Tab-separated table of C-alpha atoms in Angstrom:
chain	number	residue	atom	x	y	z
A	1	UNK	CA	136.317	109.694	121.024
A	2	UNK	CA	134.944	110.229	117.987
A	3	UNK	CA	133.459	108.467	115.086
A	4	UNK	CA	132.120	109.126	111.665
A	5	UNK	CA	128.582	108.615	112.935
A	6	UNK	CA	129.177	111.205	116.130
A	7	UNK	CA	129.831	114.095	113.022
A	8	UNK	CA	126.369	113.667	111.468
A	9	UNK	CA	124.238	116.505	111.982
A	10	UNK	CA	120.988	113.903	111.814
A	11	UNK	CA	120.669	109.652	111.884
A	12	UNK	CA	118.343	107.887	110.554
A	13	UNK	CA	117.693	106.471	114.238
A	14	UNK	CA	116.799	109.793	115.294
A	15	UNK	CA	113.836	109.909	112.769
A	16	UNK	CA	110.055	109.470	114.250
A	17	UNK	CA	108.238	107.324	112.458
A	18	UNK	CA	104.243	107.888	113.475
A	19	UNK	CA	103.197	105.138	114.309
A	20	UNK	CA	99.377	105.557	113.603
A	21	UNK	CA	100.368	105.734	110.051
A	22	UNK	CA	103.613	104.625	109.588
A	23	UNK	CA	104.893	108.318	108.585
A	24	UNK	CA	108.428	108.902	108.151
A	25	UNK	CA	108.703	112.540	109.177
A	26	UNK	CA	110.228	114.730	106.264
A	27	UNK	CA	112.872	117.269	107.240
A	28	UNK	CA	114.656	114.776	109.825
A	29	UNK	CA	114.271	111.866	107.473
A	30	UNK	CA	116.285	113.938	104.474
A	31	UNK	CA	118.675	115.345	106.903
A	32	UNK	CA	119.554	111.898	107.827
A	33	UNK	CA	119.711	110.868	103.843
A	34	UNK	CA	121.705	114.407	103.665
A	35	UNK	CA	124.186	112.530	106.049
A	36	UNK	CA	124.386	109.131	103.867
A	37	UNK	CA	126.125	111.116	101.015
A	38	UNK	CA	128.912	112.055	103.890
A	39	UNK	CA	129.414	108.142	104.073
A	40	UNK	CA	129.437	108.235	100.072
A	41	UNK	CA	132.551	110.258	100.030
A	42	UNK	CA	134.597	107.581	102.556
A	43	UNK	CA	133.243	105.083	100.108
A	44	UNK	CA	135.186	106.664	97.575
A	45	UNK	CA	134.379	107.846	93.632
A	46	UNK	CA	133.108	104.782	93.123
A	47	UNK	CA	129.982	106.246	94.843
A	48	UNK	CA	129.356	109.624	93.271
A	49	UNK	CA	126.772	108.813	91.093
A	50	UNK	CA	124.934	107.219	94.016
A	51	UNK	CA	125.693	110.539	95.813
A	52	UNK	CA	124.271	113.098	93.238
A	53	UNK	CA	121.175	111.120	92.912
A	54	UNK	CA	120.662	111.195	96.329
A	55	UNK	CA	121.521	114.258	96.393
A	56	UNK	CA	119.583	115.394	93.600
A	57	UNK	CA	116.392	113.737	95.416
A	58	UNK	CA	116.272	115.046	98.743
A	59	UNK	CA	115.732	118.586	97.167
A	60	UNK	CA	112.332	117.129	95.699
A	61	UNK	CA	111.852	114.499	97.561
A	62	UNK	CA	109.240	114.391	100.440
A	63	UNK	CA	107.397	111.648	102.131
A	64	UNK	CA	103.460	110.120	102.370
A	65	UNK	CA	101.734	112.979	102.776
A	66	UNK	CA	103.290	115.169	100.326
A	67	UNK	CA	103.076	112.170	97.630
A	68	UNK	CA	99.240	111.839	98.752
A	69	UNK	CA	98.898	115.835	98.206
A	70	UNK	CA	100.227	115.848	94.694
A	71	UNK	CA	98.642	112.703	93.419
A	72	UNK	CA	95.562	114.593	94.098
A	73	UNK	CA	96.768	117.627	92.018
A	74	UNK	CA	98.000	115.084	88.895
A	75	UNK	CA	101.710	115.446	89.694
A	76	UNK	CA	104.547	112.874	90.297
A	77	UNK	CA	107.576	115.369	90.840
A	78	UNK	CA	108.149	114.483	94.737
A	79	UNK	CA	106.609	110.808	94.023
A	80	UNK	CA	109.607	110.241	91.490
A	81	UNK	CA	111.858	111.824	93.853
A	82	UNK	CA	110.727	109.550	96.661
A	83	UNK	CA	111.288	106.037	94.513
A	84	UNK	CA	114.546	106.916	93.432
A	85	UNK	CA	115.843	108.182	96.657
A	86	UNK	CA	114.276	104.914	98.496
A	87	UNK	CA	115.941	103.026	96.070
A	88	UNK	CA	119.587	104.296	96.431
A	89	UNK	CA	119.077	104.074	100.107
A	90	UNK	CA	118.007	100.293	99.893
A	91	UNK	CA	121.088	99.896	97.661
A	92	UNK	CA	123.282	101.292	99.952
A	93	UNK	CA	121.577	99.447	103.109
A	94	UNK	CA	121.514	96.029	101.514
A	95	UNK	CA	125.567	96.593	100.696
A	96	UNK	CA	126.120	97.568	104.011
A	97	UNK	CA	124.054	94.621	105.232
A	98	UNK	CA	125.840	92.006	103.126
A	99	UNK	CA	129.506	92.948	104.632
A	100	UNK	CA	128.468	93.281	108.041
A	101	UNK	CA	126.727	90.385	107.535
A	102	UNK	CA	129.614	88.650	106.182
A	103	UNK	CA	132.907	89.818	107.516
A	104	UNK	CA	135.422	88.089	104.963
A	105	UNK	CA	133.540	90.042	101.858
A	106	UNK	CA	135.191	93.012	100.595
A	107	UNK	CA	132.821	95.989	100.339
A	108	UNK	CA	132.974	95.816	95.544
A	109	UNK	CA	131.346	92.271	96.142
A	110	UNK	CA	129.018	93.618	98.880
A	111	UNK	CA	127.710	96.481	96.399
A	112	UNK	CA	128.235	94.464	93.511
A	113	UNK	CA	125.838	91.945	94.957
A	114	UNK	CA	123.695	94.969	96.426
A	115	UNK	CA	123.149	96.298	92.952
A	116	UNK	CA	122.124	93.397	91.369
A	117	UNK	CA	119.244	93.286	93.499
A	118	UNK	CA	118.165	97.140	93.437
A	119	UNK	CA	118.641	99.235	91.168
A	120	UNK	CA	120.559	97.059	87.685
A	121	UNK	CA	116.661	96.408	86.792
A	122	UNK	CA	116.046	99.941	86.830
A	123	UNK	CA	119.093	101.286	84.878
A	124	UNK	CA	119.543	100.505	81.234
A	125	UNK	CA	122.494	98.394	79.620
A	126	UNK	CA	124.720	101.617	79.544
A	127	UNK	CA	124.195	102.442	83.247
A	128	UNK	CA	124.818	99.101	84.764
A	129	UNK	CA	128.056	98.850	83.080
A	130	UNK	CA	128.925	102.267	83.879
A	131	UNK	CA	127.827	101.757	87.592
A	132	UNK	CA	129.097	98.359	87.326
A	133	UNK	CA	133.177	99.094	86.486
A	134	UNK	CA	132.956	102.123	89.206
A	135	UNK	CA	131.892	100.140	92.054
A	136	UNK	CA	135.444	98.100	91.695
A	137	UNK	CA	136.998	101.418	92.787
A	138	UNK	CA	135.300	101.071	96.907
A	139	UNK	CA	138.126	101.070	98.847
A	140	UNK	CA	138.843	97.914	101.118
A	141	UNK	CA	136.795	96.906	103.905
A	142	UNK	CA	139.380	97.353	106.549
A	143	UNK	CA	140.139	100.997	104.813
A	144	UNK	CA	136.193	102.063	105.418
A	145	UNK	CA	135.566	100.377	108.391
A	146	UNK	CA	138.822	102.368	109.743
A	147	UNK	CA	137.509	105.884	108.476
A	148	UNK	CA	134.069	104.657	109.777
A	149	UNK	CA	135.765	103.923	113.422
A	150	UNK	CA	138.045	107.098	113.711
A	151	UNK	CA	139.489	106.298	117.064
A	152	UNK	CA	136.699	104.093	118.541
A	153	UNK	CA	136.078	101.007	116.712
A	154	UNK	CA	133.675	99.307	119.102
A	155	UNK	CA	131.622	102.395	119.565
A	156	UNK	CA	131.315	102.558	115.657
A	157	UNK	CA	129.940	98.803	115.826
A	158	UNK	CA	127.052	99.881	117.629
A	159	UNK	CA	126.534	103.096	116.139
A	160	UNK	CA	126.393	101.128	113.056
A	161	UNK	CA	123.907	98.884	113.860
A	162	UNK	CA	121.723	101.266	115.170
A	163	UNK	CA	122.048	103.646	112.311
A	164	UNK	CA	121.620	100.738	109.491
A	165	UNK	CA	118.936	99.016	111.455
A	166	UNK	CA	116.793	102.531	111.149
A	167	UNK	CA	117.730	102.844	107.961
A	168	UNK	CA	116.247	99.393	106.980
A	169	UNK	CA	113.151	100.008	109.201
A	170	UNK	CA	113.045	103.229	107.169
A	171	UNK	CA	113.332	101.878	103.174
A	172	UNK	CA	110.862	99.069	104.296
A	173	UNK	CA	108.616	101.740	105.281
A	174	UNK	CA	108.896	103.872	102.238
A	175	UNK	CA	108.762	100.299	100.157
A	176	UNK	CA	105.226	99.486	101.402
A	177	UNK	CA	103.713	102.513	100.859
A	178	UNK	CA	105.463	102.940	97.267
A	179	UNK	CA	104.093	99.346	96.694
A	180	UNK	CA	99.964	100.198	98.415
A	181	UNK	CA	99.940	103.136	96.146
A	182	UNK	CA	101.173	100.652	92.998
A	183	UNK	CA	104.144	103.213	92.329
A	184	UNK	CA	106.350	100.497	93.039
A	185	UNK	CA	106.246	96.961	91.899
């Protein structure tokens, strides 16, 4: 039986992260982001701009070591790519987080409330009221959590769980070292 997370090609529990280091190795770690924007789509147009970014980052983005390589050549390209990916994926983790979290919550409020603590402080006025309005358009929980569930529901709950819990592990990862290199504040 199959659900949404059985047709991703890569999850984000299925990244290594090296422990001696805390690396997040590259090509599996974007092929799992490359799998987020799949869960974009069931989340409707109200996610497309959170899509293209994402989408738009893991084409430049790469991880630690790549960020330590081209600090050393006075370049930001993949750095930039790496703080604005991390930051639509902690968007869309803390959203997911607040309605699994809290069952009665529709998934606007969940995002609503999930942007307000990401990424409002990074866009300007425009932005958040563009980003704002669209995420009214999610469609309702029991409509995701259906398309999410295909036809097993309880082997989606765990697959969830897993898959989110990785993803958080993953963002707090990418947070600290964004944050020990002062590129994030």
């Amino acid at each position: 039986m199959a659900t949404f997370f059985d047709s991703l090609p890569r999850q984000f529990s299925d990244v290594n992260v090296l422990a001696a280091e805390s690396g997040i190795e590259t090509l599996p770690f974007l092929q799992a982001s490359e799998g987020l924007t799949r869960m974009f789509d069931t989340l409707g147009s109200a996610f497309s701009v959170v899509k293209s970014d994402v989408q738009g980052n893991i084409t430049s983005a790469t991880l630690q070591s790549l960020v330590e390589a081209e600090k050393a050549e006075n370049k930001n390209t993949a750095t930039v790519g790496l703080l604005w990916l991390k930051r639509a994926l902690e968007f869309t983790a803390l959203g997911l987080r607040r309605n699994v979290d809290n069952p009665g919550e529709e998934l606007s409020a969940s995002f609503h409330k999930a942007y307000d603590a990401t990424l409002s402080k990074h866009h300007t006025f425009m932005v958040r009221g563009v980003f704002s309005a669209s995420l009214f358009a999610c469609p309702s929980r029991a409509d995701f959590y259906k398309k999410l569930a295909g036809s097993d529901p309880n082997k989606m709950q765990g697959q969830l769980a897993s898959w989110l819990g990785a993803l958080e592990n993953q963002v707090r990862i990418i947070d600290q070292f964004l944050r020990a290199k002062g590129i994030e504040k």
